[in-house]
Structure formats: structure tokens, C-alpha cells
XYZ file of C-alpha atoms in Angstrom:
651
model
C 35.922 77.612 -6.687
C 35.931 77.262 -10.460
C 39.045 78.972 -11.795
C 38.423 78.294 -15.468
C 38.116 81.105 -18.031
C 37.443 79.388 -21.336
C 37.641 81.291 -24.598
C 37.114 80.517 -28.282
C 38.665 83.328 -30.341
C 42.140 84.753 -29.834
C 43.304 88.210 -30.901
C 47.082 88.583 -31.269
C 48.067 92.119 -30.328
C 51.319 92.083 -32.242
C 52.859 91.786 -35.698
C 55.421 89.900 -37.715
C 56.891 86.540 -36.875
C 55.573 86.347 -33.291
C 51.995 86.995 -34.423
C 52.277 84.176 -36.933
C 53.943 81.855 -34.398
C 51.112 82.381 -31.865
C 48.514 81.873 -34.613
C 49.997 78.495 -35.577
C 49.507 77.084 -32.124
C 46.132 78.772 -31.602
C 44.765 77.278 -34.813
C 46.173 73.853 -33.959
C 44.293 74.052 -30.639
C 41.040 74.962 -32.366
C 40.902 78.667 -31.649
C 39.749 81.207 -34.238
C 42.318 83.995 -34.709
C 42.199 87.767 -35.166
C 45.112 89.930 -36.298
C 45.509 93.651 -35.823
C 47.654 95.709 -38.152
C 48.860 99.235 -38.749
C 48.506 101.096 -42.022
C 52.138 100.218 -42.743
C 51.322 96.510 -42.279
C 48.198 96.352 -44.454
C 49.777 93.703 -46.686
C 51.782 91.963 -43.980
C 51.749 88.195 -43.597
C 50.193 88.159 -40.150
C 47.266 90.225 -41.358
C 46.742 87.792 -44.255
C 47.055 84.639 -42.176
C 44.451 85.289 -39.481
C 40.782 84.382 -39.780
C 39.958 88.083 -39.327
C 42.083 91.243 -39.311
C 41.425 94.804 -38.171
C 43.379 97.959 -38.973
C 44.028 99.842 -35.725
C 45.782 102.999 -36.930
C 48.820 104.650 -38.382
C 52.317 103.337 -38.980
C 53.885 104.641 -35.787
C 53.451 102.233 -32.820
C 51.947 105.065 -30.785
C 49.140 105.258 -33.344
C 48.463 101.534 -33.590
C 50.202 98.700 -31.710
C 50.464 100.755 -28.521
C 46.806 101.847 -28.577
C 45.059 99.748 -25.931
C 41.693 101.300 -26.705
C 41.830 100.380 -30.384
C 42.974 96.830 -29.677
C 40.130 96.310 -27.186
C 37.716 97.777 -29.738
C 39.010 95.349 -32.367
C 38.433 92.447 -29.985
C 34.888 93.566 -29.299
C 34.136 94.093 -33.009
C 35.321 90.602 -33.922
C 34.059 88.784 -30.840
C 37.541 87.831 -29.656
C 37.350 86.796 -26.015
C 41.108 86.447 -25.407
C 44.181 88.475 -26.300
C 47.789 87.315 -26.584
C 50.264 90.220 -26.486
C 53.281 88.461 -28.024
C 56.431 90.345 -26.954
C 57.352 94.006 -27.201
C 54.726 96.737 -27.638
C 52.126 96.246 -24.853
C 53.277 92.847 -23.604
C 54.686 94.264 -20.334
C 52.341 97.208 -19.898
C 50.217 96.578 -16.773
C 47.447 98.771 -18.141
C 46.806 96.227 -20.924
C 45.683 93.254 -18.764
C 43.777 95.706 -16.613
C 41.882 96.954 -19.667
C 41.267 93.374 -20.823
C 39.797 92.479 -17.451
C 37.536 95.491 -17.513
C 36.286 94.457 -20.946
C 35.725 90.843 -19.904
C 38.545 89.582 -22.138
C 41.097 86.949 -21.098
C 44.672 88.245 -21.137
C 47.166 85.512 -22.028
C 49.805 86.488 -19.531
C 50.339 87.422 -15.904
C 48.237 89.841 -13.858
C 48.602 93.591 -14.013
C 49.908 93.481 -10.466
C 52.729 91.051 -11.342
C 53.668 92.970 -14.469
C 53.788 96.223 -12.551
C 55.836 94.689 -9.740
C 58.457 93.188 -12.045
C 58.348 95.861 -14.741
C 59.938 98.449 -12.514
C 63.549 97.325 -12.282
C 64.191 99.080 -8.999
C 61.086 97.658 -7.328
C 61.701 94.216 -8.817
C 65.209 94.188 -7.414
C 63.890 94.969 -3.931
C 61.375 92.134 -4.264
C 64.105 89.719 -5.354
C 66.340 90.675 -2.452
C 63.428 90.025 -0.078
C 62.874 86.613 -1.795
C 66.519 85.681 -1.274
C 67.520 85.953 -4.963
C 71.141 87.132 -5.454
C 71.293 90.688 -6.858
C 74.019 93.040 -8.137
C 74.924 95.957 -5.807
C 73.507 99.263 -7.052
C 71.172 102.211 -6.571
C 67.457 102.227 -7.340
C 66.303 105.249 -5.392
C 63.589 107.801 -6.169
C 66.018 110.751 -6.354
C 66.852 110.982 -10.064
C 68.884 114.145 -9.901
C 72.068 114.106 -11.966
C 74.210 114.996 -8.906
C 72.644 112.230 -6.796
C 73.135 109.662 -9.535
C 76.747 110.692 -10.025
C 77.375 110.442 -6.268
C 75.830 106.967 -6.198
C 77.929 105.921 -9.167
C 81.027 106.994 -7.254
C 79.852 105.031 -4.231
C 79.250 101.887 -6.245
C 82.521 102.364 -8.117
C 83.147 102.538 -11.840
C 82.427 100.831 -14.155
C 78.661 101.094 -13.627
C 75.615 100.244 -15.668
C 72.823 102.793 -16.201
C 69.482 101.017 -16.846
C 66.038 102.345 -17.644
C 63.673 100.964 -14.996
C 60.626 100.828 -17.286
C 61.777 98.638 -20.190
C 64.240 96.215 -21.680
C 65.812 95.180 -24.985
C 68.944 97.187 -24.232
C 67.227 100.546 -24.714
C 68.024 103.142 -22.061
C 71.077 101.129 -21.020
C 74.659 102.360 -20.966
C 77.950 100.969 -19.680
C 79.999 103.790 -18.160
C 83.648 103.034 -17.582
C 84.807 106.433 -16.301
C 83.355 109.300 -14.294
C 84.197 111.840 -17.023
C 81.652 110.363 -19.471
C 78.910 109.665 -16.920
C 76.923 112.872 -17.489
C 76.585 112.383 -21.250
C 75.794 108.647 -20.871
C 73.101 109.513 -18.344
C 71.544 112.113 -20.654
C 71.552 109.722 -23.573
C 70.097 106.818 -21.551
C 67.325 108.950 -20.136
C 66.468 110.402 -23.582
C 66.314 106.936 -25.157
C 64.269 105.537 -22.203
C 61.788 108.413 -22.386
C 61.265 107.864 -26.109
C 60.962 104.069 -25.869
C 59.024 103.631 -22.609
C 57.561 107.032 -21.668
C 59.716 107.178 -18.518
C 63.290 108.370 -18.015
C 63.763 106.866 -14.545
C 66.975 104.848 -14.329
C 68.802 102.671 -11.805
C 72.535 102.072 -11.356
C 74.298 98.748 -10.959
C 77.887 97.697 -10.492
C 79.070 96.498 -13.885
C 80.187 92.867 -13.912
C 82.581 92.845 -16.848
C 82.403 90.048 -19.392
C 79.843 87.890 -17.638
C 77.555 85.402 -19.281
C 73.901 86.278 -19.702
C 71.893 83.233 -18.592
C 68.114 83.152 -18.129
C 65.642 80.708 -16.633
C 62.303 79.993 -18.279
C 59.431 79.545 -15.839
C 55.763 78.615 -16.205
C 53.138 78.933 -13.460
C 49.353 78.420 -13.220
C 46.694 79.881 -10.950
C 46.472 76.651 -8.951
C 49.821 77.179 -7.236
C 51.921 75.008 -9.566
C 55.178 76.305 -10.981
C 58.008 74.739 -12.980
C 61.193 75.878 -14.682
C 62.237 74.661 -18.097
C 65.976 75.080 -17.762
C 68.226 77.850 -18.911
C 69.143 79.682 -22.083
C 72.508 81.322 -22.710
C 72.102 84.715 -24.394
C 75.643 86.041 -24.026
C 76.292 86.967 -27.656
C 74.896 90.500 -27.736
C 75.404 93.802 -29.471
C 74.407 96.997 -27.647
C 72.809 94.785 -24.987
C 70.510 93.221 -27.588
C 70.680 89.466 -27.983
C 71.848 88.014 -31.310
C 72.452 84.336 -30.550
C 70.731 82.236 -27.912
C 71.214 78.610 -26.982
C 69.978 75.952 -24.624
C 71.414 74.526 -22.506
C 74.197 76.963 -21.580
C 77.741 75.689 -22.115
C 78.592 77.157 -18.686
C 75.814 75.609 -16.641
C 75.917 72.132 -15.103
C 73.105 70.212 -13.445
C 73.873 71.617 -9.960
C 73.968 75.248 -11.088
C 70.814 74.713 -13.178
C 69.008 73.389 -10.096
C 70.137 76.327 -7.973
C 69.159 78.939 -10.558
C 65.870 77.176 -11.142
C 65.120 77.033 -7.414
C 65.847 80.750 -6.976
C 63.549 81.571 -9.895
C 60.685 79.434 -8.591
C 61.050 81.007 -5.132
C 60.605 84.395 -6.806
C 57.591 83.140 -8.785
C 55.878 82.044 -5.590
C 56.806 85.254 -3.764
C 54.974 87.414 -6.323
C 52.105 84.996 -7.073
C 53.063 84.847 -10.742
C 50.940 83.178 -13.437
C 51.902 82.322 -17.023
C 55.211 82.265 -18.885
C 58.105 84.368 -17.621
C 61.876 84.569 -17.698
C 64.372 85.464 -14.973
C 67.538 86.961 -16.426
C 70.833 86.627 -14.585
C 74.477 87.636 -14.968
C 76.745 84.640 -14.432
C 80.340 85.361 -13.459
C 83.380 83.216 -14.016
C 83.180 81.625 -10.575
C 79.577 80.442 -11.053
C 77.978 83.252 -9.080
C 74.675 84.455 -10.554
C 72.932 87.783 -10.034
C 69.358 88.798 -10.853
C 69.017 91.449 -13.595
C 65.334 91.552 -14.471
C 62.247 89.469 -15.124
C 60.497 89.475 -18.495
C 56.830 88.911 -17.812
C 56.055 87.518 -21.259
C 57.122 85.052 -23.884
C 60.740 85.588 -24.982
C 62.017 85.987 -28.530
C 64.306 83.014 -27.870
C 61.639 80.630 -26.584
C 62.109 78.238 -29.579
C 65.396 76.879 -28.215
C 63.614 75.844 -25.012
C 60.854 74.271 -27.053
C 63.457 72.346 -29.081
C 65.210 70.719 -26.127
C 62.077 70.093 -23.996
C 59.630 69.095 -26.728
C 57.069 71.487 -25.228
C 54.987 74.140 -26.985
C 55.268 77.215 -24.738
C 52.432 79.080 -26.440
C 50.146 76.068 -25.918
C 51.067 76.074 -22.245
C 50.349 79.826 -22.105
C 46.898 79.324 -23.614
C 46.051 76.422 -21.317
C 47.101 78.378 -18.219
C 45.155 81.429 -19.394
C 42.061 79.265 -19.768
C 42.406 78.249 -16.119
C 43.861 74.770 -16.611
C 46.517 73.369 -14.289
C 49.951 72.805 -15.723
C 49.983 69.334 -17.322
C 53.433 68.411 -15.943
C 55.505 68.640 -12.782
C 59.119 69.599 -12.393
C 60.278 65.992 -12.441
C 58.490 65.534 -15.773
C 60.669 68.178 -17.489
C 63.458 66.546 -19.490
C 66.062 67.904 -21.880
C 67.188 66.437 -25.199
C 70.188 67.629 -27.186
C 71.128 71.210 -27.870
C 69.464 74.121 -29.729
C 70.832 77.431 -31.039
C 68.919 80.409 -32.430
C 70.103 83.468 -34.343
C 68.190 86.696 -34.876
C 68.266 87.867 -38.478
C 68.014 91.681 -38.494
C 67.610 94.220 -41.280
C 70.759 96.213 -40.566
C 74.100 96.972 -42.165
C 76.991 95.654 -40.046
C 79.548 97.518 -42.165
C 77.812 100.811 -41.353
C 77.645 100.416 -37.600
C 74.688 98.060 -37.815
C 72.486 100.814 -39.198
C 68.842 99.656 -39.421
C 67.575 99.095 -42.963
C 64.060 99.438 -44.350
C 62.569 98.784 -47.755
C 61.650 95.506 -49.442
C 63.066 92.021 -48.953
C 62.972 91.234 -52.648
C 64.120 87.631 -52.411
C 63.586 85.391 -49.373
C 64.246 81.649 -49.231
C 65.161 80.175 -45.831
C 67.265 77.023 -45.913
C 65.399 73.766 -45.355
C 65.982 71.430 -42.439
C 65.724 73.919 -39.569
C 62.998 75.950 -37.892
C 62.573 79.410 -39.406
C 60.199 81.810 -37.658
C 59.487 84.762 -39.905
C 56.816 86.807 -41.652
C 58.608 87.306 -44.949
C 57.992 86.519 -48.594
C 59.490 87.707 -51.863
C 58.952 91.471 -52.033
C 57.864 91.736 -48.382
C 58.113 95.317 -47.064
C 60.251 95.949 -43.996
C 58.894 99.215 -42.510
C 61.178 101.611 -40.627
C 58.819 101.973 -37.678
C 59.443 98.691 -35.843
C 62.206 96.500 -34.468
C 64.855 95.508 -37.017
C 64.554 91.758 -36.314
C 62.896 90.113 -39.333
C 63.429 86.372 -38.744
C 64.785 83.746 -36.377
C 66.645 80.618 -37.512
C 66.782 77.742 -35.014
C 68.709 74.468 -35.258
C 68.482 71.469 -32.930
C 70.999 68.629 -32.727
C 72.021 65.750 -30.494
C 74.864 67.919 -29.082
C 76.050 71.519 -29.264
C 78.509 71.018 -32.128
C 75.862 69.289 -34.275
C 73.428 72.116 -33.647
C 76.108 74.727 -34.436
C 77.078 73.081 -37.710
C 73.458 72.753 -38.802
C 72.685 76.370 -38.026
C 75.838 77.648 -39.729
C 74.978 75.639 -42.819
C 71.440 77.017 -42.765
C 72.648 80.593 -42.462
C 74.932 80.077 -45.431
C 72.103 78.483 -47.435
C 69.423 81.084 -46.671
C 68.771 83.689 -49.377
C 67.837 87.157 -48.140
C 68.408 89.770 -50.854
C 67.107 93.299 -51.350
C 67.976 94.626 -47.909
C 71.262 94.375 -46.126
C 71.137 92.175 -43.045
C 73.392 90.748 -40.362
C 73.210 87.309 -41.971
C 76.904 86.963 -42.820
C 77.896 88.509 -39.481
C 75.866 85.851 -37.676
C 77.676 83.189 -39.715
C 81.023 84.673 -38.701
C 79.970 84.552 -35.051
C 78.989 80.891 -35.249
C 82.205 80.000 -37.042
C 84.465 81.851 -34.593
C 86.695 79.551 -32.463
C 85.598 81.215 -29.211
C 81.925 80.557 -29.928
C 82.702 77.084 -31.212
C 84.393 76.338 -27.881
C 81.382 77.599 -25.927
C 83.501 80.362 -24.341
C 81.608 83.476 -25.500
C 80.691 86.042 -22.864
C 78.820 89.332 -23.266
C 82.061 90.890 -24.437
C 82.415 88.441 -27.323
C 81.527 90.794 -30.195
C 83.581 93.760 -28.974
C 86.581 91.566 -28.200
C 86.524 89.950 -31.622
C 85.246 92.808 -33.764
C 88.218 92.715 -36.130
C 87.656 89.027 -36.843
C 83.902 89.328 -37.209
C 83.911 92.585 -39.196
C 87.154 92.775 -41.195
C 87.806 96.137 -42.904
C 88.516 94.538 -46.282
C 86.860 91.619 -47.994
C 88.950 89.864 -50.634
C 85.858 88.029 -51.958
C 84.129 91.303 -52.904
C 86.069 91.970 -56.104
C 85.442 88.449 -57.424
C 81.746 88.851 -56.553
C 81.629 92.085 -58.583
C 83.104 90.263 -61.607
C 80.668 87.314 -61.304
C 77.695 89.648 -60.914
C 78.800 91.651 -63.947
C 78.904 88.459 -65.996
C 75.392 87.512 -64.872
C 74.097 90.996 -65.697
C 75.645 91.233 -69.143
C 76.280 87.728 -70.440
C 74.702 84.275 -70.573
C 71.905 82.524 -72.444
C 69.250 85.171 -71.645
C 71.148 88.442 -72.128
C 70.608 88.725 -75.838
C 74.021 90.260 -76.512
C 74.791 89.506 -80.149
C 78.185 91.213 -80.331
C 81.552 90.353 -78.904
C 82.535 93.858 -77.861
C 83.413 94.465 -74.204
C 80.539 95.869 -72.167
C 81.748 98.128 -69.339
C 80.013 98.411 -65.985
C 80.522 100.573 -62.934
C 79.589 98.965 -59.627
C 80.002 100.475 -56.171
C 79.898 98.893 -52.702
C 80.687 100.652 -49.417
C 82.522 103.438 -51.226
C 84.661 101.163 -53.404
C 84.229 101.420 -57.175
C 84.666 98.429 -59.494
C 84.993 98.629 -63.293
C 84.340 95.158 -64.729
C 84.188 94.709 -68.510
C 82.256 91.763 -69.885
C 83.002 90.216 -73.292
C 80.238 87.777 -74.260
C 81.465 84.832 -76.295
C 79.267 81.879 -77.181
C 76.825 79.501 -75.475
C 76.775 81.564 -72.290
C 80.563 81.872 -72.062
C 82.182 85.221 -71.318
C 85.375 86.826 -70.198
C 85.459 89.430 -67.450
C 88.354 91.817 -66.898
C 88.710 94.385 -64.104
C 91.412 96.749 -62.921
C 93.717 95.085 -60.421
C 92.221 91.596 -60.899
C 93.113 88.518 -62.943
C 90.729 87.921 -65.886
C 87.792 85.605 -65.200
C 86.552 83.103 -67.787
C 83.026 82.146 -66.826
C 80.134 80.259 -68.399
C 76.525 80.768 -67.459
C 75.060 77.265 -67.866
C 71.563 78.163 -66.719
C 69.866 81.282 -65.475
C 66.403 82.167 -64.292
C 65.075 85.215 -62.460
C 66.618 84.533 -59.079
C 69.284 81.851 -59.555
C 72.009 80.743 -61.921
C 74.301 77.788 -62.489
C 77.762 79.005 -63.439
C 81.124 77.386 -64.108
C 84.608 78.855 -63.728
C 88.016 77.481 -62.837
C 86.600 74.043 -63.663
C 84.000 74.216 -60.875
C 80.235 74.453 -61.195
C 78.429 76.545 -58.636
C 74.854 77.662 -57.934
C 74.341 81.276 -56.979
C 71.312 83.343 -55.967
C 70.702 86.508 -57.863
C 68.742 89.762 -57.609
C 69.324 91.512 -60.967
C 66.278 93.712 -61.599
C 67.150 96.644 -59.373
C 69.506 99.599 -59.071
C 71.309 97.616 -56.378
C 71.792 94.179 -57.931
C 72.887 91.503 -55.484
C 74.548 88.106 -55.535
C 74.766 85.337 -52.933
C 77.468 82.754 -53.378
C 79.542 80.517 -51.106
C 77.423 81.518 -48.144
C 77.982 85.270 -48.605
C 75.829 88.139 -49.872
C 77.090 91.047 -51.933
C 74.998 93.948 -53.145
C 76.289 96.739 -55.381
C 74.996 100.035 -56.680
C 74.908 99.864 -60.483
C 76.333 103.201 -61.662
C 76.872 102.056 -65.238
C 74.424 104.590 -66.628
C 74.808 107.243 -63.917
C 76.656 110.476 -64.735
C 80.210 110.660 -63.466
C 80.716 113.479 -60.977
C 83.897 114.869 -59.519
C 84.427 114.841 -55.795
C 81.917 113.159 -53.522
C 79.129 113.727 -51.075
C 81.346 113.124 -48.050
C 82.872 116.570 -48.153
C 80.088 118.704 -49.574
C 78.823 119.750 -46.119
C 75.451 118.107 -46.447
C 74.389 115.870 -43.574
C 71.984 113.236 -44.856
C 69.632 111.029 -42.871
C 71.080 107.524 -42.864
C 67.618 105.910 -42.629
C 63.936 106.619 -42.367
C 63.176 107.775 -38.857
C 62.111 110.436 -36.370
C 64.294 113.357 -35.318
C 65.008 113.141 -31.565
C 67.071 116.311 -31.299
C 68.862 118.928 -33.422
C 72.145 119.927 -31.777
C 73.072 122.939 -33.969
C 71.557 126.134 -35.298
C 72.152 128.285 -38.367
C 75.356 130.262 -37.936
C 77.037 127.790 -35.562
C 80.674 126.910 -36.117
C 81.107 123.105 -36.141
C 84.069 120.771 -36.351
C 84.369 117.602 -38.370
C 82.874 114.755 -36.346
C 80.726 117.051 -34.169
C 77.233 115.799 -33.338
C 74.562 117.760 -35.236
C 71.448 115.599 -35.010
C 70.051 112.483 -33.340
C 67.636 110.254 -35.244
C 65.512 107.411 -33.875
C 64.717 104.403 -36.071
C 63.652 100.884 -35.174
C 63.715 101.803 -31.452
C 67.366 102.902 -31.478
C 68.978 106.333 -31.397
C 71.549 107.150 -34.101
C 73.872 110.136 -33.916
C 74.625 112.077 -37.109
C 77.833 114.103 -37.291
C 79.384 116.731 -39.493
C 81.768 115.353 -42.113
C 83.525 118.707 -42.506
C 84.352 121.737 -40.403
C 82.415 124.867 -41.244
C 79.418 127.136 -40.581
C 75.900 125.754 -40.373
C 74.078 127.283 -43.350
C 70.703 125.558 -43.031
C 68.757 123.229 -40.741
C 65.860 121.568 -42.545
C 64.259 119.601 -39.692
C 63.133 119.997 -36.102
C 62.709 117.597 -33.223
C 59.773 115.274 -33.837
C 59.935 115.490 -37.627
C 59.827 112.322 -39.751
C 62.564 112.048 -42.352
C 63.331 109.638 -45.170
C 66.650 107.973 -45.850
C 69.217 110.165 -47.666
C 67.208 113.365 -47.096
C 69.457 116.398 -46.451
C 68.829 117.470 -42.831
C 71.637 119.973 -42.190
C 73.842 121.945 -44.577
C 77.297 123.160 -43.605
C 79.417 125.618 -45.560
C 82.900 124.116 -45.321
C 85.642 126.263 -43.865
C 88.561 126.657 -46.230
C 91.615 124.759 -44.960
C 94.569 126.921 -43.921
C 97.105 127.663 -46.663
């Protein structure tokens, strides 16, 4: 029987870097491409790069990227006869391939049956146990009552993991160390799961503390062929979301790789899987591995597998979807060198990794590595989607070579206008534990003080250099030699540099508590400058034309609020009783009402942004005077959401 399903035009039902990455391969293989975009993404790179593009609705995913009907309608309108889901959004929704089949459109991915079977974590675990795949002890029953779940947690024994059964990406997942905090963790996990996946069903698992997170990439066709492409180590995580991925794993040898691969292929055959997929495992210190979940789609971290195998995973996906047999057997799969990937996210590490939205005013990835992104100078980063904005991938003959190349690339990449985790990623790669290949899933928490120091001695010098670039140099036009004062603020710290312009770009900068700085601006254009101080010439990246000017030097980024022309006010916003939204987002819940007595630090509101929940607390004790929002409302960053009349401290 002919099993081919040829197609000619591919619609990519996604956005950002993954949409562009799929388009690159599709175009190279001769397929026409169609993009879909939300109103918030009207000017996005993926919408500009495709042969055709269709707006499918409003900014919120529920109004656009999660609308199966509108995506199918876009395919019909453009004549697209295949759809690639990318990852996230509808990629693991079994209703999507079902709708594609009903419309006569090829879905580039597994069947609805396979997605449904593996998408439910409880059901998937039962299937894996039946297939002989090692699994973590736990509870995945239908009774979701709080008392039943608490009793099962006691039976399993603390610490336990609560996991949403309907999704991934760390959402709806909580590590519970003690029985006393189980009820609140369960409520929070269920709320987040309901918001992210439409289901608040959870399972419980025994927590394996400080394991490695190792996954196996598989590929299968409809002719009964299946192969694995080795493992990836994804142990460096924050809130169960991966930040750094590498292949091969420093903890996996050839024997363990073969055993994990064999278990994964047994599972593939047991469920009749077709397409690309990933089996995720916890690996303990003794080499025991335990099934966590299967991702029935392409992974964010697939580039590291491509780097060490020389294979294009999207090309294999498209060939399998068209009905072709896999072009290679297991013995044909070979590995070369080592690859490491980091996820660049729009978030502020110093503020609890708070998601950021706005414009990436200056973007210039370092040369010499692979950079998957959908950015350009001035590119908007909307608040409605995941905070990941780019991936940087380095490949080398061995792990240390790949690590050095990636660290150098992170330091040389310019990303100004929005705060990101760029420097945090560099700190992770430079840490001795990561350098030794010893990082487990507890790496970030265990080394938080090293990775996120409370004080930064380079910040004051950066403020002085930025002041010089803002007020002195060949293009400033300052004709006098009088000191020009500035007021710069960063993370609550105020700096008061004074710049005295001299001649030929030379200046002197003084600042309270710092030694004077004699600096010469040798050359300056809009986004870069060549400076000299202490006898050393240095190139720096610059973002001057904004209320938050920024500087990148010596592999570090520093942005400041320029308060030079702002009125000076006494006191501060921290104690005025006003609770402000920390980002653009949607109100999940309001925990107080007018007239309530609250204590400093008490939860007053929960906001969802970029798929994560963020708790807002009272900065002062007092009486709630006003509540300006309700659950479901959309708010903008810095908007006042709750007002508290502070209680006078006792005499």
C-alpha cells in the first residue's frame, strides 16, 4: 500500500525563532512557506520571512496561536497542504492533527492517538511501565481530591513532586519538601496548570533530589523504522525550565547511552510512534534512569543534536511526514565532538528573573556560532508569549572547546534595550562546577550566591564610563569645560557622576566614593565607541538615545535610568503603600479586599506573564484602601493595582 503523502506548501503554526528555523529547512527543500501571526506580531520577523502570511487574531495566544480553526482556515486560504506546529502552543494538542486530517492537510508530527497517549503524564507513565521502561514511584490516579493527594504524598514520602499531567515546560510543577506546605503548593500548581493547559489534573512522584536531566532524541517513520540520536543533558534549569543543554551528556558513557536508547525505542514501538520525539529521564548518581515524560514534538534544544550528528531534524520530520522511510539506520548514526546551547530570555535575574517586555533596541549576535532568533534592532518583545528570545549554540571537538566558544560568544553578543539573562548564562558557563561537567538540576540553587552576587563592583565604573559617553567626546558638542552632573540609577542604587569635557574627546569623570576617571573617546557612532583609559583601548557597545541608556563592556551589560532631568523627590515608592504591577500581564487572582488589614510581605495579587505566575506582595503593613483590578484583567507594567494606607509604627 502506498504510504506517501506528498505536499508542496508548508504552514508553520508558530512564531519567533522556531518558525524561522522551520522555514529555513522548508525553503531549502523546495517547499513554499506560510506564516501565521497575531496582531502583536504583525511586524515580526517570521511574518516577514514567509512567502505568505496570515493574521489569525489578537495578541493573546487563546485568540490566535491556540485557535485551531483559524490556523486551518489560513492553510485553506493559502493552499498550504501541510502544517508544522513547531513547539509550544498547539504542538502537543491531539485535536490539532485530528483537525488537520479532517481538512486533508498533512500534520508534521505524530498521530493524535500518540500525542494523546503520551500527553497525559499519568497515562504515559502506565504505558511506559507496561513497556518495561524504568519509572519513578508515584500516584497518577483519577481521584484529585486534596485529601487523597495529601494521603498519597504521605505514602510516597516527602519530598514529592507535583506535576500537571497535561503539559510541560515546568508549569504546574512544584517540589514539596514538607507536608506543611503541600496544600498551598498543590493549589498553586493546579491554578498554574489550569491557566496554561486548561486542565488542573496533577500526578505525584517521589522527588529524586539533585539528579541529572537527560533526554533521548528519537525519530520514527510509518514503515516501522525507528532510531535514536543519542542524549542531551538538560540539567541546568531554573524553576524546572531548561537554560543550558548539551550533547553528549558528561555523565553518560556508551553503555548507558545504549541502554537508554534501547528503552526509548522499545517505547516508540509500543505506542506506534511516528516523527520526532524526546524521552526525558531523571538520571541518579548511580546511573539509574527513570522516565519522566515524552515530548511528542521537536525540542527547543534540538540544535545540539544536529551539531554532533550532522543531521537536520526538521528535514527528517518533513521527509517522514511525506511518507518517506528514514534515510539511515541506527548503525549509521555517528557523533562528532560536543555542542552546548543556552537560552537567552527577556528577564531580569536581579529581580527574581522577572519577565521583560518592550523593544530589543540593539541586537548583534557574536559571529562564529549558530544563533537561532527572530530579532533585529528595535524588535518588539511582546508580553504575551514565552520569555525565550534566542538560542546560542556552539560546537567544538570536545566539551571544553565548545564551552569556551559559547562563553566567548555570550560575552560578545550585544542585546540592549531589555534586560536579559545573558550575563547570568555567562556566569553559569564560567562556574567551576559546570566547567567540570558536574552540574545537576540543583546547580543554580546551590550556587546562587556565585551566579547572582548581591553587589557588583563593576557597576560603578560602568556608570562613570556611560556618563562620559553621554556627555563628552567628539560628537557631544560641549564647548565649555564646566562639570556636567548626571544622576543615574540601577536596581535602587543612585550614582552621581560629573563629567568635565576637556579636548579632543578627553574628559574627566568624578563620582562620590570612586577614584576619578580620565577617559578619552577616540571614536563614537550611534551604537558603539572606542575609548581609552588607564592606558588601554577598549570597544564598547552603547544604547544612548533612551531614558534607560545602556552600556556593554568586558562581556557585561549595564543599563541605568537617567534621572538627570527628573525632579528630586523625598522618600520612595517602596513605602508609599502602592502595589504596582511588575510587568505587563493578566491578573490571575486578587487576594485582598478594601478594608482588609495586611502585613508587610503578605500576598495581595497574582499576575501571569509569559506563561508564569508572579506573586505581588505588600511592601508595608496597613489597611487596603483601594483595589483597581479584578481577576482576568490585563494590566501594564508599573500600573498601580492595590493601594494600602500604611499603619503608623508604634511609638
